[in-house]
Amino acid sequence: TTAAVPTPSPLPTPTPTVPTTPVMVSETVTPAAAPSLITNAYVKPSNALDNLIKVVAFTKWEEKGRPEVSETEREAMLSEASESIIAELECGAKLQAIMKRFGIEEGVSSPAPSEATPAPPVMQNDAVVATAPTPTRPQQEEQERGNGKLREICESRSNGATIKWGKYYAGQTGTDLVRDMYVETREKNNMLQLHVVVEADFDVNLHWGVTSRTDGTWRQPPPGWTTVPPRSWGSTGNSWETEFENCGNKLKAVTLEVPCGDDDGIIFVIRTVADEWVKNGDGDFYAHRDTDQLAPSPLYEHQQNREKRRNKKEHRDHDRKDRKRKDDSFAANQPVIPPTINAKSIESVQLISRKEWNVDDIVLNTGAFGKQGNAIAQNSIDQICNAEEGCTRSLMHRYNAAADLLSTCHDEGEAGLLAMFVWFRFMALRQLVWNNDYNIKPREISAAQAKCTEALTRYHRNESIYRDVVRLIMMTIGRGGTGDVGQRIRDEILAVQQANNCKGGMMEEWHQKLHNNTSPDDVPICEALLQFIASDCDINVYWAHLHANNIDAKRMSEYDRKICSEPKFSRDQYEGLTRDLTEYLRTLKAVHSGADLDSAAEAVLGYHQDACKGKEINIPPVADVATPRLEELLTCARVLREHNGDALNVLEAILEARRELWQWTKPDGRDNDRLKDVIYLDLALEAAVRQVMEAQIAEMSKRAPLDVLKITGMVLENLCLSTGENQEFVYCLKDWQNVIRSAQSGSNDWGLQAKAVCDRIGNALGEISERYINVLQPTAMNMGPKLNVDEHVLQLFSEEIVRGTPAAPLSQMLRVLDPMIRGVAQMGRWQVISPVQVKGQVVYVDVLSTVQNTKYSVPTIIIAKRVSGEEDIPVGCVGVVTPDMPDILSHVSVRARNEKVFFATVFDFNVLEEMKQMDGKCVSLHPNAQGDEIDVKSIKLADVQPTGGAGASEVKTLGESGISIKQKQWPGKFALDSSQFNDQVVGGKSKNLELLRGRTPNWIQLPASVALPFGTFNATLNDPINTQVKTKLESQIVSLKQFDDSKDGDGFRALIDDIKSTISLLKPPKTLQSELKSCFNKESLAWPGDLETSEEGQEAWKTICAVWASKYNERAVLSCKKSRFEPRRFEHGGVVSTSRECEICIRVTHGTSTNERPD
């Protein structure tokens, strides 16, 4: 050091003024030599950078008045000085300039070596020239240990590749930041594998390309290359840069695997954090399979000079970028593109072998969406609607308002959180204003998103009852970038424009929008630009992608900063724009795309983006989650999905990754401060299963049955991992694994077992669909009109959500499987419930219930997508065909058989599609004797008989049918105990209970029962206390009798709902209360309390009225009207008994006579 600026000692030394306290002082003594970790050179431990750090720390210490410091404080000051220097170097400052600022002259930063310290060798023209004396034996042993360490590092990274050659480059490297280097080449599967290991104090990058031995010209590497670590980015010209990764003890390594030809090799140099270059003397390093030397050629000298000029230009470019960085410009920073995903081929990915997981580990007993009922959280809805006016200013305002309202919604339970989801869903569907002339910074949007998602993450982990609805909400919100991720949206677009000379037209309009208010629309816009370039600027491709994401020219022209121009690029801009926009898309997805797999995977595994405006993005891996196993799984899943790889292999990687994450994503699972990123990765993997299946579902019918069984099993497993209260699906998953094992054994016995499991899964899926629709639609219909949501969107709201759940691909797979299973089990394509030969005109409907009031003038065969089993057969209908599978004892099945209407389920999707295409045409249906095949033939309309033959067109009165009904008489009592039951006063259930008394073993217990006998409803209605109710009800019944339900089905349903509401207004007569209470006491039943004043009593009375009102259910009224019988003539009895939990239910059926209806 110079005399003016002393260098602090690496060890605390007492000063004369304070002899008892260790402090930092000036030191001019040359320290002892220390061996290099990897070479035979012995270098000084105090190089220029070490001295600079000590000088900076010493200066800071002097500025503080030379205080007494402890060893810990001294180390902290050195660390602080180191960080400040690194920050300057990363922002473009030169090491020599910093040294000069502190008075350190270049070339005298280290003392001259003593005679005992050998000078390091220098590199000249790629050959090591020793300038040091021959090392001593201990030094040679130390060298051999260091060299062995290097070989171990390369071997551990080689993945079994065969070594070709290795070489040590020891000593001077032209910079104080990198000391020594080792290079090794290997070969595997025709891939050239290059390993470079250096000893350096700070981060360095490998600047590389490909060249031939006789050329020396830098070229882009061919497709299919990979690097370890995977963080690489396109640099200037035809070169790439890849980070070295730390291997401990200041050793850093990088591995390239490139598909080079026999004459090609890798050409490279090293760039330091201070933008200094480590070169092979005056040239570049070269690595071929067999040599490290470029072969001379007649053009070699000319090419070498040209390469020198190119390198000088490249270095000038870097210097210019340094200056621009200081001028607050992005052009200095080239985007980062992870080559492990974009450049890997399917062949380079190792397929996944799944572990043996315990299925019982994924059982969830709570959290099922909609199990708490379909209540509407009116308070939450009102507060959301009141807040919406202020939320139209920007997405930031909406996210902030949501964060403030989240606790209020949470207080109203699942219904409140459901209201929050519906609100965000309307926003995601672009039904709400995203921005209204309000300029907002992207980092403020991402910060507002983070407020919401952090709170939702806590609910997801700690409150399992809300797990399903919380996952729905999180799917509608971007993850939210941290730190400077959001701001890069605004900053980085300028770099793209400057680097690629596209500052006008559409790119400038988009730039202004991004600066004013970025939104989720920017993701598909960026994707559309990339597809536009890839198609050689086919504008139709650009618009097709935007339209697929519900963005059209009108919407773009309505942004606050309008986008009215179409993109236009020249071919020399393709390469740079593709590189830069791909990187920019990564930034956009980090903020807006919570469930994008690439973005979510990087957030968990960690990633780096170069500095923009001096700010780097360094997202570290999530501790304990980002294991090598998870990285392997995600890489496999992402590469195979991107290249449309085999669905079986993709799903294996995705499901294995989800199982690895389960310990964090399950209720009350493991926790860490990055749990949000883990949950978003799980959501992205869940969605990826649906995307893979949607892309490949058409090919499933062509695959081997065993493959389809395995794929179905993984889609079922995906649903289990995503659904609360999943016990039923877990049971099915266990059975399905048995089916797969049976199929693998070569037996055909698995067909019937698979059919049984499929039926069970189908029933469970139907329950989910019904539950989602019943819960979602009321809240959507309540909130939607207040927020001016389009009516069409409201009508399809819940159905569209169901189609986006993990249940949807499983439903698709069941459809593919069914014909395969039926073929194996020899079950046929049809199940005929009512085998009648019919002729009629085909009519296709979505739901049979929507036409059950219709009267067809021509014999009609209805193709109904859905049949619940509760419908009536419409008048004039002679046949019903459905892919649904109603119970053979359901109402519609019984009616079809009684009325001689053809009724069958078709299991072959192709047959169903053919019949749907016959809509409006006439066909004949002839079932075979076995009832498993139908002969469908086209006929002419003239061959169809007019109504009046067999089928529902034949309408008879009860008298015409030979059925007589004897009116039951009220016994004069409102309530009867079980000893008073007989067939004149109570129905079959009550009577059969009484018949069992005294006839069953003691271990079979019969429930205590009280009956409301026939006629009790009319007696209650005629009581003076209900005079007004009776008058209103009689008026409504007259209207019902005159109503033409075939012309106005909605009006008909509204009228019978009004009738049932009127019946619910009945009040209990005092005599009824007293008699009912007396019977309860006799049967030892718990009395609920006064039927008008107590809470339980009111609920009991409400239930009684609902039983009486049930004779005005739609199906019952329609049946009565078809038989020309008034519903009021039916007398309802009722039985009250204890409720018992049971494990087994036995249903006993018996034959009935022709004129008796089954009970």
PDB file of N, CA, C and O in Angstrom, residues 728 732 735-736 739 750-763 818 821 825 827:
ATOM      1  N   GLU A 728     -64.371 -40.366  -0.627  1.00  0.00           N
ATOM      2  CA  GLU A 728     -64.968 -41.190  -1.670  1.00  0.00           C
ATOM      3  C   GLU A 728     -64.005 -41.365  -2.839  1.00  0.00           C
ATOM      4  O   GLU A 728     -63.849 -42.469  -3.381  1.00  0.00           O
ATOM      5  N   CYS A 732     -62.021 -44.772  -4.270  1.00  0.00           N
ATOM      6  CA  CYS A 732     -62.017 -45.126  -5.696  1.00  0.00           C
ATOM      7  C   CYS A 732     -60.592 -45.272  -6.228  1.00  0.00           C
ATOM      8  O   CYS A 732     -60.319 -46.146  -7.062  1.00  0.00           O
ATOM      9  N   ASP A 735     -59.278 -48.659  -5.266  1.00  0.00           N
ATOM     10  CA  ASP A 735     -59.858 -49.687  -6.131  1.00  0.00           C
ATOM     11  C   ASP A 735     -59.272 -49.614  -7.538  1.00  0.00           C
ATOM     12  O   ASP A 735     -59.076 -50.643  -8.196  1.00  0.00           O
ATOM     13  N   TRP A 736     -59.014 -48.391  -7.995  1.00  0.00           N
ATOM     14  CA  TRP A 736     -58.473 -48.241  -9.353  1.00  0.00           C
ATOM     15  C   TRP A 736     -57.079 -48.826  -9.454  1.00  0.00           C
ATOM     16  O   TRP A 736     -56.703 -49.397 -10.484  1.00  0.00           O
ATOM     17  N   VAL A 739     -57.489 -52.333 -10.073  1.00  0.00           N
ATOM     18  CA  VAL A 739     -57.867 -52.570 -11.473  1.00  0.00           C
ATOM     19  C   VAL A 739     -56.623 -52.592 -12.359  1.00  0.00           C
ATOM     20  O   VAL A 739     -56.471 -53.470 -13.228  1.00  0.00           O
ATOM     21  N   TRP A 750     -60.693 -57.568 -15.224  1.00  0.00           N
ATOM     22  CA  TRP A 750     -60.702 -56.215 -14.670  1.00  0.00           C
ATOM     23  C   TRP A 750     -61.831 -55.369 -15.232  1.00  0.00           C
ATOM     24  O   TRP A 750     -62.152 -54.320 -14.684  1.00  0.00           O
ATOM     25  N   GLY A 751     -62.453 -55.802 -16.321  1.00  0.00           N
ATOM     26  CA  GLY A 751     -63.467 -54.974 -16.977  1.00  0.00           C
ATOM     27  C   GLY A 751     -64.636 -54.639 -16.071  1.00  0.00           C
ATOM     28  O   GLY A 751     -65.028 -53.468 -15.922  1.00  0.00           O
ATOM     29  N   LEU A 752     -65.221 -55.672 -15.438  1.00  0.00           N
ATOM     30  CA  LEU A 752     -66.384 -55.429 -14.578  1.00  0.00           C
ATOM     31  C   LEU A 752     -66.010 -54.614 -13.351  1.00  0.00           C
ATOM     32  O   LEU A 752     -66.775 -53.741 -12.919  1.00  0.00           O
ATOM     33  N   GLN A 753     -64.834 -54.896 -12.786  1.00  0.00           N
ATOM     34  CA  GLN A 753     -64.398 -54.119 -11.631  1.00  0.00           C
ATOM     35  C   GLN A 753     -64.192 -52.655 -12.011  1.00  0.00           C
ATOM     36  O   GLN A 753     -64.599 -51.744 -11.275  1.00  0.00           O
ATOM     37  N   ALA A 754     -63.573 -52.429 -13.162  1.00  0.00           N
ATOM     38  CA  ALA A 754     -63.369 -51.052 -13.621  1.00  0.00           C
ATOM     39  C   ALA A 754     -64.698 -50.353 -13.857  1.00  0.00           C
ATOM     40  O   ALA A 754     -64.851 -49.169 -13.539  1.00  0.00           O
ATOM     41  N   LYS A 755     -65.674 -51.077 -14.406  1.00  0.00           N
ATOM     42  CA  LYS A 755     -66.996 -50.471 -14.643  1.00  0.00           C
ATOM     43  C   LYS A 755     -67.642 -50.058 -13.338  1.00  0.00           C
ATOM     44  O   LYS A 755     -68.234 -48.968 -13.238  1.00  0.00           O
ATOM     45  N   ALA A 756     -67.519 -50.900 -12.311  1.00  0.00           N
ATOM     46  CA  ALA A 756     -68.101 -50.557 -11.007  1.00  0.00           C
ATOM     47  C   ALA A 756     -67.442 -49.311 -10.423  1.00  0.00           C
ATOM     48  O   ALA A 756     -68.114 -48.416  -9.899  1.00  0.00           O
ATOM     49  N   VAL A 757     -66.107 -49.224 -10.523  1.00  0.00           N
ATOM     50  CA  VAL A 757     -65.399 -48.049  -9.993  1.00  0.00           C
ATOM     51  C   VAL A 757     -65.764 -46.811 -10.796  1.00  0.00           C
ATOM     52  O   VAL A 757     -65.964 -45.723 -10.232  1.00  0.00           O
ATOM     53  N   CYS A 758     -65.856 -46.943 -12.113  1.00  0.00           N
ATOM     54  CA  CYS A 758     -66.231 -45.797 -12.947  1.00  0.00           C
ATOM     55  C   CYS A 758     -67.618 -45.280 -12.576  1.00  0.00           C
ATOM     56  O   CYS A 758     -67.841 -44.063 -12.521  1.00  0.00           O
ATOM     57  N   ASP A 759     -68.556 -46.196 -12.353  1.00  0.00           N
ATOM     58  CA  ASP A 759     -69.901 -45.767 -11.947  1.00  0.00           C
ATOM     59  C   ASP A 759     -69.856 -45.010 -10.630  1.00  0.00           C
ATOM     60  O   ASP A 759     -70.540 -43.998 -10.445  1.00  0.00           O
ATOM     61  N   ARG A 760     -69.039 -45.506  -9.713  1.00  0.00           N
ATOM     62  CA  ARG A 760     -68.927 -44.847  -8.403  1.00  0.00           C
ATOM     63  C   ARG A 760     -68.288 -43.467  -8.546  1.00  0.00           C
ATOM     64  O   ARG A 760     -68.746 -42.501  -7.932  1.00  0.00           O
ATOM     65  N   ILE A 761     -67.254 -43.387  -9.380  1.00  0.00           N
ATOM     66  CA  ILE A 761     -66.620 -42.083  -9.619  1.00  0.00           C
ATOM     67  C   ILE A 761     -67.608 -41.141 -10.280  1.00  0.00           C
ATOM     68  O   ILE A 761     -67.697 -39.948  -9.928  1.00  0.00           O
ATOM     69  N   GLY A 762     -68.374 -41.657 -11.248  1.00  0.00           N
ATOM     70  CA  GLY A 762     -69.353 -40.815 -11.936  1.00  0.00           C
ATOM     71  C   GLY A 762     -70.376 -40.227 -10.980  1.00  0.00           C
ATOM     72  O   GLY A 762     -70.748 -39.055 -11.098  1.00  0.00           O
ATOM     73  N   ASN A 763     -70.846 -41.038 -10.037  1.00  0.00           N
ATOM     74  CA  ASN A 763     -71.797 -40.529  -9.054  1.00  0.00           C
ATOM     75  C   ASN A 763     -71.172 -39.432  -8.197  1.00  0.00           C
ATOM     76  O   ASN A 763     -71.801 -38.407  -7.911  1.00  0.00           O
ATOM     77  N   ASP A 818     -65.260 -45.808 -21.059  1.00  0.00           N
ATOM     78  CA  ASP A 818     -66.464 -46.626 -21.015  1.00  0.00           C
ATOM     79  C   ASP A 818     -66.555 -47.631 -22.160  1.00  0.00           C
ATOM     80  O   ASP A 818     -66.778 -48.828 -21.920  1.00  0.00           O
ATOM     81  N   ILE A 821     -63.997 -50.420 -21.562  1.00  0.00           N
ATOM     82  CA  ILE A 821     -64.376 -51.320 -20.477  1.00  0.00           C
ATOM     83  C   ILE A 821     -65.512 -52.234 -20.914  1.00  0.00           C
ATOM     84  O   ILE A 821     -65.508 -53.439 -20.638  1.00  0.00           O
ATOM     85  N   ALA A 825     -65.452 -56.220 -20.869  1.00  0.00           N
ATOM     86  CA  ALA A 825     -66.424 -56.930 -20.028  1.00  0.00           C
ATOM     87  C   ALA A 825     -67.588 -57.494 -20.821  1.00  0.00           C
ATOM     88  O   ALA A 825     -68.486 -58.104 -20.237  1.00  0.00           O
ATOM     89  N   MET A 827     -70.121 -55.981 -22.308  1.00  0.00           N
ATOM     90  CA  MET A 827     -71.338 -55.395 -21.746  1.00  0.00           C
ATOM     91  C   MET A 827     -72.205 -54.706 -22.796  1.00  0.00           C
ATOM     92  O   MET A 827     -73.346 -54.379 -22.527  1.00  0.00           O
TER      93      MET A 827
END
